[in-house]
Amino acid sequence: MTRLLAATTNAGKLREIRGILAGLDLEVLSLSDIAPIEEHEETGDTFEAIARDKALYYARASGLPTVAEDSGLEIDALDGLPGITSARFPGNTFPEKFARLFAMLDARGAATSTARFVCALALAGQGRILFETRGTVEGEITRQPRGTGGFGYDPIFYYPPFGQTLAEIDEARKAEVSHRGHAFRALGAFLRRS
Ligand code: ITT
């Protein structure tokens, strides 16, 4: 069985990644399964650049084939914010971050907006990038946060085909349509043929 390091410090991401890769003949290790590695500092200015840097950094430090992803929410009426700043967007809690985003929408005279989640994935090993892909899911921002599933911005991300937010559906159903589901299934297909 091949060992693969899923290099993320985000417990929500890790849970989803393990679920999506579950059918493969892979041992998916997390950062807490290996000797401590100093956290990587993100400096890139695109999802792809950050995912590549993270994958190369943790692959070098661990000596393991490593998958990393950089993800976030792009709100069209806010010119793509919070985007690559999604994790560090101001607010101590997600409800505080939501309130700030709603105030920014108000300032632009927008009640709501189309939006998407983006997941840039990079697989690194032998000192180089072996595979890259990007997954997205299109939806709308809802001003009434709903649901307790998922993580992060899921309660304000309304997915029209389901008529629900991504926090109102279970993890398997989210993975069928999500940015991360698309990206990690593409990784699974790559690993199966290589
Ligand atoms: P790692 O870099 O260690 O993987 P992180 O949380 O810092 O963890 P990112 O820099 O990629 O990761 O930031 C992604 C943020 O985007 C994440 O913290 C959430 O706030 C948001 N996000 C990403 N995917 C999401 C999803 O499926 N549902 C809700 N919010 C999501």
Short mmCIF file of C-alpha atoms and ligand atoms in Angstrom, two decimals:
data_model
loop_
_atom_site.label_atom_id
_atom_site.label_comp_id
_atom_site.label_asym_id
_atom_site.label_seq_id
_atom_site.Cartn_x
_atom_site.Cartn_y
_atom_site.Cartn_z
CA MET A 1 0.00 0.00 0.00
CA THR A 2 1.36 3.44 -0.94
CA ARG A 3 1.81 6.02 1.77
CA LEU A 4 0.63 9.53 0.98
CA LEU A 5 0.97 12.55 3.25
CA ALA A 6 -2.04 14.89 3.21
CA ALA A 7 -0.31 18.11 4.28
CA THR A 8 -2.96 20.26 5.88
CA THR A 9 -3.42 21.80 9.31
CA ASN A 10 -7.18 22.10 8.72
CA ALA A 11 -9.16 19.29 10.38
CA GLY A 12 -12.22 19.86 8.17
CA LYS A 13 -10.17 19.50 5.00
CA LEU A 14 -8.40 16.40 6.30
CA ARG A 15 -11.68 14.67 7.16
CA GLU A 16 -13.03 15.33 3.67
CA ILE A 17 -9.78 14.29 1.93
CA ARG A 18 -9.71 10.98 3.82
CA GLY A 19 -13.35 10.33 2.91
CA ILE A 20 -12.82 11.05 -0.80
CA LEU A 21 -9.64 8.91 -1.05
CA ALA A 22 -11.07 6.08 1.08
CA GLY A 23 -11.61 3.64 -1.82
CA LEU A 24 -7.97 3.70 -2.95
CA ASP A 25 -5.17 1.39 -1.91
CA LEU A 26 -3.49 4.24 -0.04
CA GLU A 27 -2.44 4.92 3.52
CA VAL A 28 -3.31 8.60 3.94
CA LEU A 29 -1.10 10.04 6.67
CA SER A 30 -1.72 13.40 8.28
CA LEU A 31 0.82 15.84 9.73
CA SER A 32 -0.01 14.50 13.20
CA ASP A 33 0.99 10.94 12.15
CA ILE A 34 4.59 11.93 11.42
CA ALA A 35 7.43 13.72 13.22
CA PRO A 36 6.57 17.42 13.75
CA ILE A 37 7.33 19.75 10.84
CA GLU A 38 7.35 23.51 11.28
CA GLU A 39 4.22 25.00 9.71
CA HIS A 40 4.69 26.26 6.17
CA GLU A 41 4.34 30.01 5.65
CA GLU A 42 2.17 30.87 2.63
CA THR A 43 3.70 33.48 0.32
CA GLY A 44 2.21 32.73 -3.13
CA ASP A 45 -0.44 34.94 -4.68
CA THR A 46 -2.56 32.32 -6.45
CA PHE A 47 -4.26 29.16 -5.15
CA GLU A 48 -2.03 27.13 -7.48
CA ALA A 49 1.26 28.73 -6.40
CA ILE A 50 0.42 28.24 -2.73
CA ALA A 51 -0.64 24.60 -3.22
CA ARG A 52 2.59 23.85 -5.11
CA ASP A 53 4.77 25.51 -2.44
CA LYS A 54 3.00 23.63 0.38
CA ALA A 55 3.28 20.26 -1.38
CA LEU A 56 7.00 20.74 -2.17
CA TYR A 57 7.78 22.00 1.33
CA TYR A 58 6.09 19.12 3.18
CA ALA A 59 7.36 16.49 0.71
CA ARG A 60 10.93 17.68 1.27
CA ALA A 61 10.53 17.84 5.03
CA SER A 62 8.82 14.44 5.36
CA GLY A 63 10.43 12.44 2.57
CA LEU A 64 6.94 11.22 1.64
CA PRO A 65 4.85 11.76 -1.49
CA THR A 66 2.71 14.67 -0.40
CA VAL A 67 -0.56 16.19 -1.51
CA ALA A 68 -1.43 19.74 -0.50
CA GLU A 69 -4.30 21.94 -1.51
CA ASP A 70 -5.06 25.61 -1.26
CA SER A 71 -8.70 26.53 -1.28
CA GLY A 72 -11.07 29.37 -0.63
CA LEU A 73 -14.27 31.20 -1.42
CA GLU A 74 -14.49 33.68 -4.33
CA ILE A 75 -17.43 36.10 -4.13
CA ASP A 76 -18.04 37.72 -7.52
CA ALA A 77 -19.59 40.95 -6.19
CA LEU A 78 -16.47 41.42 -4.03
CA ASP A 79 -14.05 40.92 -6.94
CA GLY A 80 -13.16 37.43 -5.75
CA LEU A 81 -12.66 38.13 -2.04
CA PRO A 82 -11.96 36.50 0.37
CA GLY A 83 -10.14 34.29 -2.17
CA ILE A 84 -6.65 33.23 -1.10
CA THR A 85 -7.17 35.14 2.16
CA SER A 86 -10.16 32.94 3.14
CA ALA A 87 -8.39 31.33 6.12
CA ARG A 88 -7.08 34.62 7.52
CA PHE A 89 -9.98 36.88 6.54
CA PRO A 90 -10.69 39.23 9.50
CA GLY A 91 -12.99 37.90 12.22
CA ASN A 92 -12.32 35.69 15.23
CA THR A 93 -15.18 33.35 14.37
CA PHE A 94 -16.89 32.39 11.13
CA PRO A 95 -20.08 34.31 12.09
CA GLU A 96 -17.85 37.40 12.46
CA LYS A 97 -16.29 36.76 9.04
CA PHE A 98 -19.79 36.31 7.54
CA ALA A 99 -20.96 39.62 9.08
CA ARG A 100 -17.97 41.42 7.58
CA LEU A 101 -18.61 39.94 4.14
CA PHE A 102 -22.31 40.91 4.35
CA ALA A 103 -21.29 44.49 5.27
CA MET A 104 -18.93 44.56 2.27
CA LEU A 105 -21.78 43.36 0.03
CA ASP A 106 -24.05 46.08 1.49
CA ALA A 107 -21.38 48.70 0.76
CA ARG A 108 -21.53 47.63 -2.88
CA GLY A 109 -25.33 47.64 -2.91
CA ALA A 110 -25.42 43.87 -3.46
CA ALA A 111 -27.89 41.80 -1.41
CA THR A 112 -26.20 38.60 -2.47
CA SER A 113 -23.77 37.33 -5.09
CA THR A 114 -22.76 34.37 -7.14
CA ALA A 115 -19.69 32.68 -5.68
CA ARG A 116 -17.51 29.62 -5.96
CA PHE A 117 -15.26 27.48 -3.87
CA VAL A 118 -11.89 26.76 -5.47
CA CYS A 119 -9.47 23.96 -4.59
CA ALA A 120 -6.01 23.93 -6.19
CA LEU A 121 -4.31 20.60 -5.53
CA ALA A 122 -0.65 19.70 -5.98
CA LEU A 123 1.08 16.36 -5.52
CA ALA A 124 4.84 16.48 -4.88
CA GLY A 125 7.49 13.79 -4.68
CA GLN A 126 11.11 13.26 -5.71
CA GLY A 127 11.64 17.01 -5.35
CA ARG A 128 9.11 18.00 -7.99
CA ILE A 129 5.43 18.47 -8.76
CA LEU A 130 3.98 15.21 -10.10
CA PHE A 131 0.35 16.23 -10.60
CA GLU A 132 -1.80 19.37 -10.35
CA THR A 133 -5.48 20.08 -10.74
CA ARG A 134 -8.18 22.61 -9.81
CA GLY A 135 -11.72 21.83 -8.68
CA THR A 136 -14.55 24.34 -8.32
CA VAL A 137 -18.18 24.44 -7.24
CA GLU A 138 -20.53 27.27 -8.22
CA GLY A 139 -23.17 28.65 -5.84
CA GLU A 140 -24.59 31.77 -4.21
CA ILE A 141 -24.03 33.60 -0.96
CA THR A 142 -27.02 33.40 1.38
CA ARG A 143 -27.56 36.04 4.05
CA GLN A 144 -29.15 33.42 6.33
CA PRO A 145 -26.35 31.04 7.41
CA ARG A 146 -27.77 27.52 7.68
CA GLY A 147 -26.53 24.08 8.70
CA THR A 148 -23.99 22.63 11.09
CA GLY A 149 -22.11 20.26 8.77
CA GLY A 150 -18.94 20.90 6.81
CA PHE A 151 -16.67 23.69 8.01
CA GLY A 152 -15.60 27.25 7.30
CA TYR A 153 -17.85 29.19 4.91
CA ASP A 154 -20.21 26.26 4.18
CA PRO A 155 -23.21 27.77 6.08
CA ILE A 156 -23.35 30.79 3.72
CA PHE A 157 -22.67 28.85 0.51
CA TYR A 158 -26.04 28.01 -1.05
CA TYR A 159 -25.89 25.29 -3.71
CA PRO A 160 -28.90 25.76 -6.03
CA PRO A 161 -29.14 22.17 -7.40
CA PHE A 162 -29.64 20.87 -3.84
CA GLY A 163 -31.64 23.89 -2.58
CA GLN A 164 -29.43 23.81 0.53
CA THR A 165 -26.17 25.20 1.85
CA LEU A 166 -23.12 22.94 1.88
CA ALA A 167 -23.42 22.88 5.68
CA GLU A 168 -26.90 21.31 5.46
CA ILE A 169 -25.83 18.17 3.61
CA ASP A 170 -23.70 15.27 4.76
CA GLU A 171 -20.03 14.91 3.94
CA ALA A 172 -20.47 12.31 1.19
CA ARG A 173 -23.07 14.43 -0.62
CA LYS A 174 -20.87 17.53 -0.31
CA ALA A 175 -17.92 15.57 -1.77
CA GLU A 176 -20.01 14.57 -4.83
CA VAL A 177 -20.21 18.21 -5.94
CA SER A 178 -17.52 20.09 -4.06
CA HIS A 179 -14.31 21.71 -5.28
CA ARG A 180 -12.37 19.31 -3.06
CA GLY A 181 -14.34 16.30 -4.29
CA HIS A 182 -13.56 17.13 -7.92
CA ALA A 183 -9.86 17.80 -7.25
CA PHE A 184 -9.22 14.71 -5.11
CA ARG A 185 -11.13 12.36 -7.42
CA ALA A 186 -8.85 13.62 -10.23
CA LEU A 187 -5.87 12.85 -7.98
CA GLY A 188 -7.30 9.37 -7.36
CA ALA A 189 -7.59 8.77 -11.13
CA PHE A 190 -3.98 9.94 -11.61
CA LEU A 191 -2.70 7.64 -8.85
CA ARG A 192 -4.59 4.66 -10.26
CA ARG A 193 -3.02 5.06 -13.70
CA SER A 194 0.54 5.83 -12.50
P1 ITT B 1 -3.82 24.34 5.31
O1 ITT B 1 -3.15 25.47 4.55
O2 ITT B 1 -3.00 23.82 6.42
O3 ITT B 1 -4.30 23.26 4.38
P2 ITT B 1 -5.88 26.34 5.83
O4 ITT B 1 -7.21 26.30 6.50
O5 ITT B 1 -4.94 27.45 6.23
O6 ITT B 1 -5.16 24.91 6.00
P3 ITT B 1 -6.13 27.44 3.18
O7 ITT B 1 -5.03 28.44 3.34
O8 ITT B 1 -6.23 26.66 1.89
O9 ITT B 1 -6.11 26.33 4.29
O10 ITT B 1 -7.50 28.21 3.45
C1 ITT B 1 -8.68 27.64 3.05
C2 ITT B 1 -9.82 28.34 3.75
O11 ITT B 1 -10.91 28.47 2.82
C3 ITT B 1 -10.34 27.47 4.90
O12 ITT B 1 -9.70 27.79 6.12
C4 ITT B 1 -11.82 27.83 4.90
O13 ITT B 1 -12.02 29.01 5.63
C5 ITT B 1 -12.12 28.10 3.43
N1 ITT B 1 -12.61 26.86 2.78
C6 ITT B 1 -11.91 26.03 1.95
N2 ITT B 1 -12.64 24.97 1.59
C7 ITT B 1 -13.83 25.11 2.20
C8 ITT B 1 -14.99 24.33 2.24
O14 ITT B 1 -15.07 23.16 1.62
N3 ITT B 1 -16.01 24.77 2.97
C9 ITT B 1 -15.94 25.93 3.64
N4 ITT B 1 -14.88 26.73 3.68
C10 ITT B 1 -13.81 26.33 2.96
#
